[in-house]
Amino acid sequence: PDLLPACNGEITTMSFLQDIVDILLQYVVKSFDRSTKVIDFHYPNELLQEYNWELADQPQTLEEILLNCRTTLKYAIKTGHPRYFNQLSTGLDMVGLAADWLTSAANTNMFTYEIAPVFVLLEYVTLRKMREMVGWPGGCGDGIFSPGGAISNMYAMLIARFKMFPEVKEKGMAAIPRLVAFTSEHVCVSVFSYLLLLLLISRSISDITLSCSRGKMIPSDLERRILEAKQKGFVPFLVSATAGTTVYGAFDPLIAIADICKKYKIWMHVDGAWGGGLLMSRKHKWKLNGIERANSVTWNPHKMMGVPLQCSALLVREEGLMQSCNQMHASYLFQQDKHYDLSYDTGDKALQCGRHVDVFKLWLMWRAKGTTGFEAQIDKCLELAEYLYNKIKNREGYEMVFDGKPQHTNVCFWYIPPSLRSMEDNEERMSRLMKVSGVLQ
């Protein structure tokens, strides 16, 4: 009750927020201190018993609120710690952090230009730049920032279906034939999730999982399966290729896949959530050769590029398609008699109404680093992955999952304990190795 907008609340508010900033700055400094723990781990029942986390009818004092903040960070994992290694997003960029604070202070939505004028323009500029880096002439096309790679991949599926059968929006799935999508066995789980969602909704979409070689889709298998599906009466509508698979960090052969998609008139989507950042690197972007022929691309700057969560972009080559697919003409938001260019009211392109400002973190970091800064960061990460590979490939007690330098930062290996080193390579050995990995984690 003593904080703004309470009358005469300025001094109390400034003092409270300064204390919060002090807590945050101490946490940031500790995050980069190698002598500190990555996490002060406690089991769920321990934390629940040690502290009172319940919500009460009566308000707490500001001193208690500050204590809550300190306690929360005390047991939080330090994702910026030099010794933090975990799934696909890490680090704590200071400019990105500052941008996140500013975004929260602005506390606006992304559905119209009138409510978020600068943020909407920055999204327009940034998405165009990303499309240029994909290789679409002049950055042509469309796009949107979504709550994560899973949602970006879902948007791609919906747009691909709409492109082939626009009547689905008015008449539903009953008006169109049975569709089939093609994904590799190493595709991100989100692709499976949303294919399953569409399948449950319509009973008219199936997916075919393709076998892989070293994590990469096999084009000949893709073409064979397309022909088999067509013979069974299915209509192939989407191929989801991957640029940087989750486990192996493999890059599908995009040029060959693009040739097949063109031949059979199938939408080509590239899930570059993990590997899209390599487009920033002149040394490594060849791994995504062919991506310029894709109809849509998912690219998550919150992964390889280290932008604070969440920051995922869907890029679409054909302009206007996303709007036609998703717009619902909400008249209370998207009035047609506004005094500015209505193309900047982006909300009707999205399935969600409320949409967080995700672009500012990426835009501000890009301004601070430049493309060359991101390039240096990415090149260094891949250099370190190759260094690790060279260190352990012939080291006793270690065994690579497959031979050859890693294409991305994923270095896949087994630790072989002495008891298993002379054991024959069979299912029992693999089963025991899996248990060893669980213990090491």
PDB file of N, CA and C in Angstrom, residues 5-71:
ATOM      1  N   PRO A   5       1.116   3.307  -7.128  1.00  0.00           N
ATOM      2  CA  PRO A   5       0.657   4.688  -7.289  1.00  0.00           C
ATOM      3  C   PRO A   5       0.057   5.313  -6.027  1.00  0.00           C
ATOM      4  N   ALA A   6       0.379   4.774  -4.851  1.00  0.00           N
ATOM      5  CA  ALA A   6      -0.128   5.388  -3.620  1.00  0.00           C
ATOM      6  C   ALA A   6       0.369   6.827  -3.513  1.00  0.00           C
ATOM      7  N   CYS A   7      -0.419   7.644  -2.901  1.00  0.00           N
ATOM      8  CA  CYS A   7      -0.062   9.058  -2.715  1.00  0.00           C
ATOM      9  C   CYS A   7       1.222   9.164  -1.906  1.00  0.00           C
ATOM     10  N   ASN A   8       2.159   9.986  -2.372  1.00  0.00           N
ATOM     11  CA  ASN A   8       3.455  10.176  -1.712  1.00  0.00           C
ATOM     12  C   ASN A   8       4.257   8.876  -1.599  1.00  0.00           C
ATOM     13  N   GLY A   9       4.075   7.994  -2.583  1.00  0.00           N
ATOM     14  CA  GLY A   9       4.773   6.697  -2.531  1.00  0.00           C
ATOM     15  C   GLY A   9       6.114   6.685  -3.234  1.00  0.00           C
ATOM     16  N   GLU A  10       6.561   7.848  -3.734  1.00  0.00           N
ATOM     17  CA  GLU A  10       7.778   7.854  -4.549  1.00  0.00           C
ATOM     18  C   GLU A  10       9.012   7.389  -3.778  1.00  0.00           C
ATOM     19  N   ILE A  11       9.206   7.905  -2.565  1.00  0.00           N
ATOM     20  CA  ILE A  11      10.424   7.583  -1.811  1.00  0.00           C
ATOM     21  C   ILE A  11      10.449   6.103  -1.439  1.00  0.00           C
ATOM     22  N   THR A  12       9.320   5.586  -0.964  1.00  0.00           N
ATOM     23  CA  THR A  12       9.252   4.167  -0.588  1.00  0.00           C
ATOM     24  C   THR A  12       9.468   3.277  -1.814  1.00  0.00           C
ATOM     25  N   THR A  13       8.892   3.666  -2.927  1.00  0.00           N
ATOM     26  CA  THR A  13       9.037   2.881  -4.156  1.00  0.00           C
ATOM     27  C   THR A  13      10.482   2.856  -4.621  1.00  0.00           C
ATOM     28  N   MET A  14      11.131   4.012  -4.639  1.00  0.00           N
ATOM     29  CA  MET A  14      12.523   4.076  -5.074  1.00  0.00           C
ATOM     30  C   MET A  14      13.422   3.244  -4.161  1.00  0.00           C
ATOM     31  N   SER A  15      13.171   3.299  -2.865  1.00  0.00           N
ATOM     32  CA  SER A  15      13.965   2.525  -1.913  1.00  0.00           C
ATOM     33  C   SER A  15      13.767   1.023  -2.128  1.00  0.00           C
ATOM     34  N   PHE A  16      12.502   0.622  -2.314  1.00  0.00           N
ATOM     35  CA  PHE A  16      12.184  -0.789  -2.530  1.00  0.00           C
ATOM     36  C   PHE A  16      12.836  -1.307  -3.820  1.00  0.00           C
ATOM     37  N   LEU A  17      12.679  -0.555  -4.902  1.00  0.00           N
ATOM     38  CA  LEU A  17      13.241  -1.004  -6.178  1.00  0.00           C
ATOM     39  C   LEU A  17      14.763  -1.003  -6.154  1.00  0.00           C
ATOM     40  N   GLN A  18      15.365  -0.071  -5.416  1.00  0.00           N
ATOM     41  CA  GLN A  18      16.820  -0.065  -5.287  1.00  0.00           C
ATOM     42  C   GLN A  18      17.293  -1.318  -4.560  1.00  0.00           C
ATOM     43  N   ASP A  19      16.544  -1.717  -3.520  1.00  0.00           N
ATOM     44  CA  ASP A  19      16.883  -2.962  -2.815  1.00  0.00           C
ATOM     45  C   ASP A  19      16.767  -4.166  -3.747  1.00  0.00           C
ATOM     46  N   ILE A  20      15.734  -4.164  -4.594  1.00  0.00           N
ATOM     47  CA  ILE A  20      15.557  -5.255  -5.560  1.00  0.00           C
ATOM     48  C   ILE A  20      16.732  -5.296  -6.540  1.00  0.00           C
ATOM     49  N   VAL A  21      17.118  -4.127  -7.037  1.00  0.00           N
ATOM     50  CA  VAL A  21      18.244  -4.054  -7.970  1.00  0.00           C
ATOM     51  C   VAL A  21      19.521  -4.567  -7.310  1.00  0.00           C
ATOM     52  N   ASP A  22      19.718  -4.213  -6.037  1.00  0.00           N
ATOM     53  CA  ASP A  22      20.899  -4.693  -5.306  1.00  0.00           C
ATOM     54  C   ASP A  22      20.894  -6.220  -5.214  1.00  0.00           C
ATOM     55  N   ILE A  23      19.732  -6.792  -4.939  1.00  0.00           N
ATOM     56  CA  ILE A  23      19.615  -8.257  -4.867  1.00  0.00           C
ATOM     57  C   ILE A  23      19.951  -8.882  -6.216  1.00  0.00           C
ATOM     58  N   LEU A  24      19.419  -8.294  -7.276  1.00  0.00           N
ATOM     59  CA  LEU A  24      19.651  -8.820  -8.621  1.00  0.00           C
ATOM     60  C   LEU A  24      21.122  -8.698  -9.013  1.00  0.00           C
ATOM     61  N   LEU A  25      21.741  -7.569  -8.703  1.00  0.00           N
ATOM     62  CA  LEU A  25      23.140  -7.371  -9.072  1.00  0.00           C
ATOM     63  C   LEU A  25      24.050  -8.334  -8.317  1.00  0.00           C
ATOM     64  N   GLN A  26      23.745  -8.576  -7.054  1.00  0.00           N
ATOM     65  CA  GLN A  26      24.529  -9.557  -6.298  1.00  0.00           C
ATOM     66  C   GLN A  26      24.411 -10.941  -6.926  1.00  0.00           C
ATOM     67  N   TYR A  27      23.201 -11.286  -7.372  1.00  0.00           N
ATOM     68  CA  TYR A  27      22.974 -12.576  -8.019  1.00  0.00           C
ATOM     69  C   TYR A  27      23.748 -12.669  -9.334  1.00  0.00           C
ATOM     70  N   VAL A  28      23.746 -11.578 -10.105  1.00  0.00           N
ATOM     71  CA  VAL A  28      24.460 -11.561 -11.383  1.00  0.00           C
ATOM     72  C   VAL A  28      25.954 -11.777 -11.158  1.00  0.00           C
ATOM     73  N   VAL A  29      26.522 -11.067 -10.185  1.00  0.00           N
ATOM     74  CA  VAL A  29      27.956 -11.198  -9.904  1.00  0.00           C
ATOM     75  C   VAL A  29      28.283 -12.625  -9.472  1.00  0.00           C
ATOM     76  N   LYS A  30      27.456 -13.201  -8.614  1.00  0.00           N
ATOM     77  CA  LYS A  30      27.679 -14.582  -8.167  1.00  0.00           C
ATOM     78  C   LYS A  30      27.568 -15.569  -9.316  1.00  0.00           C
ATOM     79  N   SER A  31      26.705 -15.252 -10.276  1.00  0.00           N
ATOM     80  CA  SER A  31      26.504 -16.162 -11.405  1.00  0.00           C
ATOM     81  C   SER A  31      27.790 -16.378 -12.187  1.00  0.00           C
ATOM     82  N   PHE A  32      28.668 -15.381 -12.201  1.00  0.00           N
ATOM     83  CA  PHE A  32      29.902 -15.486 -12.974  1.00  0.00           C
ATOM     84  C   PHE A  32      31.109 -15.854 -12.112  1.00  0.00           C
ATOM     85  N   ASP A  33      30.863 -16.161 -10.842  1.00  0.00           N
ATOM     86  CA  ASP A  33      31.936 -16.507  -9.901  1.00  0.00           C
ATOM     87  C   ASP A  33      32.111 -18.026  -9.893  1.00  0.00           C
ATOM     88  N   ARG A  34      33.241 -18.494 -10.436  1.00  0.00           N
ATOM     89  CA  ARG A  34      33.473 -19.937 -10.543  1.00  0.00           C
ATOM     90  C   ARG A  34      33.542 -20.629  -9.183  1.00  0.00           C
ATOM     91  N   SER A  35      33.817 -19.862  -8.119  1.00  0.00           N
ATOM     92  CA  SER A  35      33.937 -20.480  -6.797  1.00  0.00           C
ATOM     93  C   SER A  35      32.572 -20.776  -6.170  1.00  0.00           C
ATOM     94  N   THR A  36      31.500 -20.248  -6.768  1.00  0.00           N
ATOM     95  CA  THR A  36      30.165 -20.502  -6.216  1.00  0.00           C
ATOM     96  C   THR A  36      29.564 -21.743  -6.865  1.00  0.00           C
ATOM     97  N   LYS A  37      28.539 -22.291  -6.232  1.00  0.00           N
ATOM     98  CA  LYS A  37      27.840 -23.444  -6.783  1.00  0.00           C
ATOM     99  C   LYS A  37      26.941 -23.012  -7.942  1.00  0.00           C
ATOM    100  N   VAL A  38      26.761 -23.912  -8.891  1.00  0.00           N
ATOM    101  CA  VAL A  38      25.793 -23.659  -9.958  1.00  0.00           C
ATOM    102  C   VAL A  38      24.387 -23.638  -9.356  1.00  0.00           C
ATOM    103  N   ILE A  39      24.148 -24.521  -8.401  1.00  0.00           N
ATOM    104  CA  ILE A  39      22.849 -24.563  -7.720  1.00  0.00           C
ATOM    105  C   ILE A  39      23.029 -25.112  -6.319  1.00  0.00           C
ATOM    106  N   ASP A  40      22.331 -24.527  -5.380  1.00  0.00           N
ATOM    107  CA  ASP A  40      22.245 -25.067  -4.020  1.00  0.00           C
ATOM    108  C   ASP A  40      21.029 -25.990  -4.019  1.00  0.00           C
ATOM    109  N   PHE A  41      21.251 -27.232  -4.443  1.00  0.00           N
ATOM    110  CA  PHE A  41      20.127 -28.127  -4.719  1.00  0.00           C
ATOM    111  C   PHE A  41      19.489 -28.666  -3.439  1.00  0.00           C
ATOM    112  N   HIS A  42      18.155 -28.593  -3.407  1.00  0.00           N
ATOM    113  CA  HIS A  42      17.352 -29.214  -2.352  1.00  0.00           C
ATOM    114  C   HIS A  42      16.207 -29.957  -3.016  1.00  0.00           C
ATOM    115  N   TYR A  43      15.813 -31.059  -2.411  1.00  0.00           N
ATOM    116  CA  TYR A  43      14.685 -31.809  -2.955  1.00  0.00           C
ATOM    117  C   TYR A  43      13.389 -31.043  -2.712  1.00  0.00           C
ATOM    118  N   PRO A  44      12.375 -31.264  -3.554  1.00  0.00           N
ATOM    119  CA  PRO A  44      11.127 -30.497  -3.432  1.00  0.00           C
ATOM    120  C   PRO A  44      10.534 -30.508  -2.031  1.00  0.00           C
ATOM    121  N   ASN A  45      10.503 -31.681  -1.398  1.00  0.00           N
ATOM    122  CA  ASN A  45       9.892 -31.748  -0.063  1.00  0.00           C
ATOM    123  C   ASN A  45      10.698 -30.939   0.961  1.00  0.00           C
ATOM    124  N   GLU A  46      12.031 -30.841   0.751  1.00  0.00           N
ATOM    125  CA  GLU A  46      12.863 -30.059   1.662  1.00  0.00           C
ATOM    126  C   GLU A  46      12.530 -28.568   1.558  1.00  0.00           C
ATOM    127  N   LEU A  47      12.436 -28.079   0.340  1.00  0.00           N
ATOM    128  CA  LEU A  47      12.119 -26.657   0.165  1.00  0.00           C
ATOM    129  C   LEU A  47      10.711 -26.332   0.645  1.00  0.00           C
ATOM    130  N   LEU A  48       9.776 -27.243   0.420  1.00  0.00           N
ATOM    131  CA  LEU A  48       8.408 -27.008   0.858  1.00  0.00           C
ATOM    132  C   LEU A  48       8.310 -26.968   2.381  1.00  0.00           C
ATOM    133  N   GLN A  49       9.112 -27.774   3.052  1.00  0.00           N
ATOM    134  CA  GLN A  49       9.065 -27.824   4.513  1.00  0.00           C
ATOM    135  C   GLN A  49       9.857 -26.695   5.163  1.00  0.00           C
ATOM    136  N   GLU A  50      10.941 -26.269   4.471  1.00  0.00           N
ATOM    137  CA  GLU A  50      11.830 -25.279   5.075  1.00  0.00           C
ATOM    138  C   GLU A  50      11.269 -23.862   5.011  1.00  0.00           C
ATOM    139  N   TYR A  51      10.457 -23.577   4.006  1.00  0.00           N
ATOM    140  CA  TYR A  51       9.923 -22.224   3.819  1.00  0.00           C
ATOM    141  C   TYR A  51       8.414 -22.270   3.638  1.00  0.00           C
ATOM    142  N   ASN A  52       7.803 -21.163   3.987  1.00  0.00           N
ATOM    143  CA  ASN A  52       6.361 -21.033   3.783  1.00  0.00           C
ATOM    144  C   ASN A  52       6.117 -20.342   2.439  1.00  0.00           C
ATOM    145  N   TRP A  53       5.648 -21.101   1.475  1.00  0.00           N
ATOM    146  CA  TRP A  53       5.411 -20.564   0.135  1.00  0.00           C
ATOM    147  C   TRP A  53       3.931 -20.290  -0.117  1.00  0.00           C
ATOM    148  N   GLU A  54       3.090 -20.538   0.863  1.00  0.00           N
ATOM    149  CA  GLU A  54       1.642 -20.446   0.652  1.00  0.00           C
ATOM    150  C   GLU A  54       1.178 -18.998   0.504  1.00  0.00           C
ATOM    151  N   LEU A  55       0.089 -18.834  -0.208  1.00  0.00           N
ATOM    152  CA  LEU A  55      -0.499 -17.513  -0.419  1.00  0.00           C
ATOM    153  C   LEU A  55      -1.516 -17.230   0.679  1.00  0.00           C
ATOM    154  N   ALA A  56      -1.448 -16.028   1.245  1.00  0.00           N
ATOM    155  CA  ALA A  56      -2.276 -15.686   2.401  1.00  0.00           C
ATOM    156  C   ALA A  56      -3.277 -14.585   2.060  1.00  0.00           C
ATOM    157  N   ASP A  57      -4.263 -14.432   2.930  1.00  0.00           N
ATOM    158  CA  ASP A  57      -5.254 -13.377   2.729  1.00  0.00           C
ATOM    159  C   ASP A  57      -4.681 -11.992   3.026  1.00  0.00           C
ATOM    160  N   GLN A  58      -3.793 -11.919   3.997  1.00  0.00           N
ATOM    161  CA  GLN A  58      -3.245 -10.629   4.421  1.00  0.00           C
ATOM    162  C   GLN A  58      -1.904 -10.359   3.743  1.00  0.00           C
ATOM    163  N   PRO A  59      -1.615  -9.111   3.433  1.00  0.00           N
ATOM    164  CA  PRO A  59      -0.361  -8.783   2.735  1.00  0.00           C
ATOM    165  C   PRO A  59       0.858  -8.936   3.637  1.00  0.00           C
ATOM    166  N   GLN A  60       1.994  -9.227   3.011  1.00  0.00           N
ATOM    167  CA  GLN A  60       3.265  -9.243   3.724  1.00  0.00           C
ATOM    168  C   GLN A  60       3.862  -7.831   3.728  1.00  0.00           C
ATOM    169  N   THR A  61       4.829  -7.631   4.600  1.00  0.00           N
ATOM    170  CA  THR A  61       5.567  -6.364   4.606  1.00  0.00           C
ATOM    171  C   THR A  61       6.560  -6.355   3.442  1.00  0.00           C
ATOM    172  N   LEU A  62       7.032  -5.177   3.090  1.00  0.00           N
ATOM    173  CA  LEU A  62       8.029  -5.086   2.025  1.00  0.00           C
ATOM    174  C   LEU A  62       9.328  -5.795   2.404  1.00  0.00           C
ATOM    175  N   GLU A  63       9.655  -5.806   3.703  1.00  0.00           N
ATOM    176  CA  GLU A  63      10.851  -6.530   4.154  1.00  0.00           C
ATOM    177  C   GLU A  63      10.695  -8.027   3.880  1.00  0.00           C
ATOM    178  N   GLU A  64       9.482  -8.542   4.104  1.00  0.00           N
ATOM    179  CA  GLU A  64       9.235  -9.962   3.829  1.00  0.00           C
ATOM    180  C   GLU A  64       9.263 -10.236   2.322  1.00  0.00           C
ATOM    181  N   ILE A  65       8.781  -9.301   1.542  1.00  0.00           N
ATOM    182  CA  ILE A  65       8.819  -9.452   0.082  1.00  0.00           C
ATOM    183  C   ILE A  65      10.263  -9.517  -0.414  1.00  0.00           C
ATOM    184  N   LEU A  66      11.112  -8.663   0.131  1.00  0.00           N
ATOM    185  CA  LEU A  66      12.526  -8.688  -0.237  1.00  0.00           C
ATOM    186  C   LEU A  66      13.171 -10.016   0.165  1.00  0.00           C
ATOM    187  N   LEU A  67      12.796 -10.532   1.322  1.00  0.00           N
ATOM    188  CA  LEU A  67      13.309 -11.824   1.764  1.00  0.00           C
ATOM    189  C   LEU A  67      12.858 -12.934   0.814  1.00  0.00           C
ATOM    190  N   ASN A  68      11.603 -12.847   0.356  1.00  0.00           N
ATOM    191  CA  ASN A  68      11.105 -13.823  -0.626  1.00  0.00           C
ATOM    192  C   ASN A  68      11.972 -13.805  -1.884  1.00  0.00           C
ATOM    193  N   CYS A  69      12.336 -12.620  -2.328  1.00  0.00           N
ATOM    194  CA  CYS A  69      13.158 -12.491  -3.532  1.00  0.00           C
ATOM    195  C   CYS A  69      14.545 -13.104  -3.314  1.00  0.00           C
ATOM    196  N   ARG A  70      15.143 -12.812  -2.167  1.00  0.00           N
ATOM    197  CA  ARG A  70      16.470 -13.371  -1.868  1.00  0.00           C
ATOM    198  C   ARG A  70      16.420 -14.899  -1.804  1.00  0.00           C
ATOM    199  N   THR A  71      15.385 -15.425  -1.170  1.00  0.00           N
ATOM    200  CA  THR A  71      15.250 -16.875  -1.034  1.00  0.00           C
ATOM    201  C   THR A  71      15.065 -17.539  -2.394  1.00  0.00           C
TER     202      THR A  71
END
